XYZ file of C-alpha atoms in Angstrom:
395
model
C -23.286 27.417 -67.270
C -24.178 26.421 -70.818
C -27.079 28.266 -72.493
C -30.499 26.687 -71.924
C -34.015 27.690 -73.245
C -35.195 30.768 -71.458
C -38.625 29.194 -70.768
C -38.808 25.640 -69.588
C -41.378 23.289 -67.936
C -39.956 20.296 -66.250
C -42.484 17.468 -65.662
C -42.300 14.688 -63.047
C -44.613 12.371 -61.240
C -45.606 12.756 -57.636
C -47.458 10.231 -55.468
C -49.293 12.969 -53.712
C -49.901 15.511 -56.377
C -50.041 13.521 -59.650
C -48.291 15.240 -62.613
C -45.994 18.040 -61.308
C -44.454 20.870 -63.325
C -41.665 23.265 -62.465
C -41.320 26.373 -64.444
C -37.745 27.471 -65.011
C -35.514 29.902 -66.976
C -34.908 33.544 -67.550
C -38.574 33.817 -68.653
C -40.145 31.402 -66.215
C -43.272 33.529 -65.864
C -44.265 32.635 -69.401
C -43.987 28.933 -68.401
C -46.189 29.621 -65.344
C -48.821 31.177 -67.549
C -48.874 28.182 -69.831
C -49.250 25.877 -66.928
C -52.128 27.914 -65.480
C -53.927 28.152 -68.823
C -53.507 24.322 -69.229
C -55.417 23.669 -65.982
C -52.452 23.140 -63.608
C -52.755 24.510 -60.014
C -50.117 25.691 -57.589
C -48.952 23.250 -54.851
C -46.878 23.974 -51.614
C -43.337 24.827 -52.594
C -44.342 26.818 -55.709
C -44.608 24.090 -58.319
C -47.692 23.279 -60.338
C -49.641 20.023 -60.501
C -52.500 18.311 -62.255
C -54.211 15.058 -61.107
C -53.506 11.735 -62.851
C -56.401 9.778 -61.315
C -58.831 10.237 -64.188
C -57.250 9.099 -67.452
C -59.411 11.190 -69.716
C -58.785 14.408 -67.739
C -55.083 13.665 -67.618
C -54.932 13.311 -71.404
C -56.839 16.464 -71.865
C -54.544 18.402 -69.523
C -51.513 17.011 -71.244
C -52.797 18.069 -74.613
C -53.684 21.465 -73.367
C -50.193 21.943 -71.969
C -48.495 21.006 -75.229
C -50.539 23.708 -77.047
C -50.151 26.372 -74.378
C -46.427 25.662 -73.988
C -45.960 26.153 -77.768
C -47.902 29.426 -77.645
C -45.712 30.748 -74.856
C -42.411 29.407 -76.343
C -41.807 27.039 -73.507
C -39.820 23.798 -73.859
C -41.273 20.697 -72.087
C -38.853 18.282 -70.447
C -39.951 15.085 -68.747
C -37.708 13.988 -65.732
C -36.943 10.346 -65.302
C -37.004 10.935 -61.487
C -39.946 11.303 -59.186
C -40.876 14.758 -57.918
C -37.909 15.923 -55.857
C -40.084 17.017 -52.854
C -41.314 13.392 -52.506
C -37.735 12.133 -52.131
C -36.846 14.924 -49.749
C -39.808 14.048 -47.486
C -38.993 10.376 -47.620
C -35.337 11.158 -46.701
C -36.251 13.475 -43.855
C -38.635 10.914 -42.383
C -35.759 8.362 -42.176
C -33.073 10.603 -40.652
C -32.311 10.401 -36.880
C -34.221 13.021 -34.891
C -36.883 15.312 -36.340
C -36.180 16.839 -39.713
C -38.276 19.066 -41.942
C -38.077 19.210 -45.717
C -38.850 22.420 -47.612
C -38.980 22.543 -51.412
C -37.281 25.516 -53.060
C -37.951 26.321 -56.724
C -34.853 28.100 -58.211
C -36.923 29.589 -61.073
C -34.150 31.772 -62.414
C -30.379 31.345 -62.495
C -30.109 34.396 -60.321
C -32.110 32.658 -57.577
C -29.787 29.682 -57.791
C -26.892 32.066 -57.181
C -28.452 33.146 -53.960
C -27.937 29.471 -52.623
C -24.222 29.369 -53.409
C -22.799 31.761 -50.741
C -24.403 30.035 -47.693
C -23.173 26.560 -48.924
C -20.372 25.037 -46.924
C -19.041 22.391 -49.207
C -15.916 21.046 -50.837
C -17.440 18.506 -53.174
C -19.723 18.052 -56.118
C -22.625 20.036 -54.685
C -20.933 23.442 -54.804
C -19.616 22.688 -58.274
C -23.153 21.756 -59.468
C -24.680 24.867 -57.988
C -21.968 27.032 -59.746
C -21.761 25.297 -63.094
C -25.067 23.403 -63.784
C -28.737 24.418 -64.044
C -30.614 23.354 -60.913
C -34.413 24.129 -61.215
C -35.320 22.854 -57.737
C -33.787 21.861 -54.361
C -34.993 20.680 -50.968
C -33.696 22.259 -47.746
C -33.605 19.769 -44.834
C -33.478 21.174 -41.127
C -33.388 19.391 -37.842
C -34.149 22.342 -35.594
C -30.717 22.144 -33.929
C -28.925 24.364 -36.400
C -28.074 21.835 -39.079
C -29.333 22.727 -42.554
C -28.672 20.495 -45.649
C -29.328 21.014 -49.319
C -30.596 18.269 -51.537
C -30.656 18.522 -55.397
C -30.887 16.032 -58.309
C -27.538 14.968 -59.459
C -26.867 16.953 -62.705
C -25.852 14.938 -65.752
C -27.217 11.718 -64.370
C -30.649 10.076 -64.796
C -30.832 9.057 -61.117
C -29.170 9.903 -57.822
C -28.992 13.033 -55.709
C -26.347 15.295 -54.172
C -26.550 16.379 -50.544
C -24.394 18.946 -48.690
C -24.462 21.371 -45.924
C -25.202 24.996 -45.405
C -22.949 26.886 -43.050
C -24.258 27.488 -39.510
C -25.630 30.995 -39.013
C -22.507 32.401 -37.293
C -20.482 31.933 -40.364
C -20.855 33.668 -43.710
C -17.430 33.364 -45.306
C -17.584 29.818 -46.731
C -15.699 30.073 -50.051
C -12.826 27.497 -50.000
C -13.072 27.212 -46.215
C -10.512 24.485 -45.379
C -12.666 22.563 -42.981
C -15.675 22.321 -45.362
C -17.211 18.768 -45.507
C -17.617 17.061 -48.840
C -21.119 16.666 -50.231
C -22.333 13.127 -50.853
C -23.871 11.366 -53.769
C -27.130 9.527 -52.631
C -28.835 6.681 -54.321
C -32.457 6.882 -55.407
C -33.680 4.404 -52.689
C -34.675 6.534 -49.566
C -33.627 3.808 -47.042
C -30.098 3.568 -48.574
C -29.791 7.334 -48.904
C -30.793 7.865 -45.240
C -28.210 5.335 -44.190
C -25.490 7.089 -46.173
C -26.439 10.459 -44.677
C -26.567 9.051 -41.136
C -23.353 6.942 -41.165
C -21.189 8.953 -43.498
C -22.191 12.578 -44.196
C -23.489 13.683 -40.803
C -20.490 12.388 -38.859
C -18.121 14.130 -41.249
C -20.239 17.334 -40.957
C -19.997 17.240 -37.161
C -16.179 16.739 -37.281
C -15.825 19.546 -39.770
C -17.977 21.933 -37.683
C -15.952 21.080 -34.595
C -12.661 21.804 -36.429
C -14.085 25.081 -37.712
C -15.104 26.274 -34.270
C -11.634 25.364 -33.009
C -9.776 27.049 -35.852
C -11.858 30.158 -35.269
C -10.844 30.285 -31.563
C -7.231 29.628 -32.315
C -6.937 32.241 -35.036
C -8.553 34.739 -32.689
C -6.044 34.011 -29.982
C -3.133 34.239 -32.428
C -4.278 37.751 -33.480
C -4.369 38.857 -29.900
C -1.127 37.148 -28.771
C 1.200 39.248 -30.881
C -0.268 42.523 -29.833
C -0.409 41.393 -26.246
C 3.276 40.414 -26.209
C 4.127 43.941 -27.576
C 1.979 45.545 -24.914
C 3.772 43.426 -22.073
C 7.183 44.412 -23.460
C 6.269 48.124 -23.498
C 4.953 47.863 -19.949
C 7.964 46.146 -18.670
C 10.625 48.299 -20.459
C 8.914 51.668 -20.623
C 9.822 51.952 -24.249
C 8.316 51.381 -27.657
C 9.254 48.300 -29.646
C 11.810 50.474 -31.602
C 13.441 51.319 -28.177
C 12.129 54.953 -28.110
C 11.291 55.848 -24.510
C 7.676 56.427 -23.500
C 7.150 60.133 -22.784
C 4.137 60.068 -20.472
C 1.898 57.636 -18.561
C -0.998 59.005 -20.695
C 0.774 57.470 -23.723
C 0.841 54.167 -21.956
C -2.898 54.385 -21.339
C -3.477 55.118 -24.969
C -1.503 52.077 -25.982
C -3.546 49.925 -23.563
C -6.799 51.429 -24.893
C -5.773 50.674 -28.507
C -4.852 47.118 -27.477
C -8.208 46.596 -25.685
C -10.068 47.912 -28.791
C -8.413 45.434 -31.171
C -8.370 42.584 -28.654
C -12.147 42.751 -28.209
C -12.745 42.378 -31.946
C -10.922 38.973 -31.804
C -11.941 37.871 -28.301
C -15.609 38.007 -29.353
C -14.926 34.924 -31.419
C -13.538 33.117 -28.395
C -16.591 34.006 -26.368
C -18.894 32.870 -29.148
C -17.273 29.574 -30.109
C -15.237 28.305 -27.207
C -18.432 27.483 -25.124
C -19.309 24.918 -27.813
C -15.978 23.208 -27.517
C -15.133 23.151 -23.830
C -17.920 20.794 -22.724
C -16.687 18.209 -25.179
C -13.159 18.126 -23.642
C -12.499 15.095 -21.320
C -8.942 15.458 -20.032
C -9.159 12.199 -18.002
C -9.590 10.287 -21.270
C -6.444 11.790 -22.879
C -2.794 11.412 -22.186
C -2.888 14.880 -20.474
C -5.248 14.499 -17.564
C -3.600 17.386 -15.724
C -4.997 19.732 -18.390
C -8.131 19.600 -16.298
C -6.852 22.507 -14.127
C -6.180 24.695 -17.235
C -9.672 23.877 -18.676
C -11.237 24.817 -15.275
C -9.406 28.217 -15.463
C -10.647 28.702 -19.147
C -14.210 27.922 -18.063
C -13.987 30.379 -15.259
C -12.682 33.059 -17.567
C -15.571 32.538 -19.880
C -18.041 32.741 -16.931
C -16.356 35.933 -15.807
C -16.853 37.467 -19.234
C -20.543 36.640 -19.699
C -21.830 39.958 -18.233
C -19.604 41.845 -20.691
C -20.618 39.491 -23.537
C -24.304 39.942 -22.723
C -23.848 43.754 -22.593
C -22.378 43.638 -25.987
C -25.106 41.521 -27.473
C -27.811 43.674 -25.879
C -26.131 46.774 -27.283
C -26.047 45.321 -30.806
C -29.729 44.280 -30.529
C -30.779 47.704 -29.432
C -28.644 49.422 -32.057
C -30.148 47.348 -34.968
C -33.685 47.612 -33.620
C -33.385 51.347 -34.136
C -31.220 51.508 -37.265
C -28.535 54.120 -36.926
C -24.766 54.440 -37.561
C -22.284 55.171 -34.718
C -19.210 57.283 -35.553
C -16.098 55.223 -35.790
C -14.504 56.812 -32.638
C -17.627 55.896 -30.594
C -17.438 52.234 -31.697
C -13.733 52.260 -30.805
C -14.440 53.560 -27.343
C -17.128 50.934 -26.782
C -14.782 48.217 -27.831
C -11.955 49.455 -25.701
C -14.191 49.520 -22.595
C -15.383 45.960 -23.298
C -11.887 44.739 -24.059
C -10.556 46.220 -20.825
C -13.347 44.460 -18.859
C -12.274 41.011 -20.210
C -8.532 41.572 -20.233
C -7.965 39.081 -17.328
C -10.017 36.497 -19.284
C -7.972 37.254 -22.387
C -4.634 36.699 -20.575
C -5.947 33.399 -19.094
C -6.871 32.111 -22.560
C -3.528 33.178 -23.930
C -1.651 31.383 -21.128
C -3.714 28.152 -21.376
C -4.266 28.021 -25.127
C -1.956 25.019 -25.722
C -3.821 22.859 -23.166
C -7.112 23.975 -24.754
C -5.970 23.006 -28.291
C -4.684 19.661 -27.186
C -7.980 18.790 -25.504
C -10.164 20.234 -28.196
C -8.403 18.225 -30.878
C -8.758 15.129 -28.729
C -12.440 15.726 -28.512
C -13.083 15.920 -32.242
C -16.298 13.796 -32.887
C -15.309 10.551 -34.321
C -12.086 10.081 -32.435
C -8.394 10.208 -33.474
C -9.152 9.409 -37.120
C -10.844 12.726 -37.386
C -8.192 14.851 -35.824
C -7.357 18.096 -37.616
C -3.854 19.409 -38.162
C -2.377 21.053 -35.076
C -1.218 24.605 -35.211
C 2.595 25.220 -35.599
C 2.470 26.635 -32.049
C 1.292 23.368 -30.652
C 3.756 21.386 -32.727
C 6.681 23.324 -31.430
C 5.494 23.423 -27.759
C 6.814 20.873 -25.302
C 3.767 18.534 -24.735
C 2.618 18.318 -21.107
C 3.387 14.853 -19.731
C 0.882 12.617 -17.977
C 0.702 13.209 -14.231
C 0.966 9.438 -13.612
C 2.849 7.024 -15.877
C 0.763 4.581 -17.821
C 1.096 0.986 -16.603
C 2.089 -1.374 -19.344
C 1.252 -5.047 -19.431
C 4.922 -5.868 -18.877
C 4.828 -4.139 -15.423
C 1.585 -5.639 -14.223
């Protein structure tokens, strides 16, 4: 970011609050004191405001602000846009469903940095948050897990940028390949809401679907290699380097180690696959016979729910009474959980190709939105339709 004055006051007009002021900069507290001394009062969201209804009072407040700002070394800037919170509320009221709009003042550059990691974006918004000065933002939430970030478009006298935060189960968002692109919004709330509804939110839903799917597939790939090694050892009685297994206890240790590692990955299947499976409609795809595989996968998830609940209850209890478990105890717990869901793991490994086909066909928005299949699916022989399609020539 280029250097900016350490103490700033950014003025804008609000239909509800009159003249609004946002203190910003490394020494924003000095700007806040200047505003208080000039007669401004705090409003929801943390900004300051002074009424504009009485002309004489407004002039007196403006004059006082100029003097107090000079005394505290604050630079005053007048924004050509209306107060951001007003636009955010107008936008939220026009989006489908029920949305809330919360103003966030990013008083200090370090506060702005706190908003970067949760962002899930591959467009202009993430670049603006990294490289530009953003004094305020609005967080939009719909109560169903979708959170968006709205800011004024840096370097422009009008327009806004809107992008998405990651959902709560993800925290590694930097250069995530499925990240949606933020969108530039016009200053008219009706047009902006239409752009969010018809363009951004559909792309966001497709991106989130593909992220859930990639999470499941990567987890299965991690398990698959070790599972194949375990199967080979069981069948041959030898290690992968052809050294004979000395005792049955050693086989048990190998199985325990596999269960430990497998649980770490299969947790992600248990967490994300239930979001994807209900969207799959085999009868509407070229592979209707995949319905049998999907039924087995659903049953495998259902059979794992008791173990999954036990794990979540354990974590809740562990974090409610903060303590640290030794590494070997954690390993023993994971091994027990992994062994309990081993039949489910094997089912998911066996039917993963059918799952991937159907989940990709179920991407919101249809075939245009399909993400790239994994190399495994590309090299697999596709399952053929159970019944040949009837063409017009044969009718």
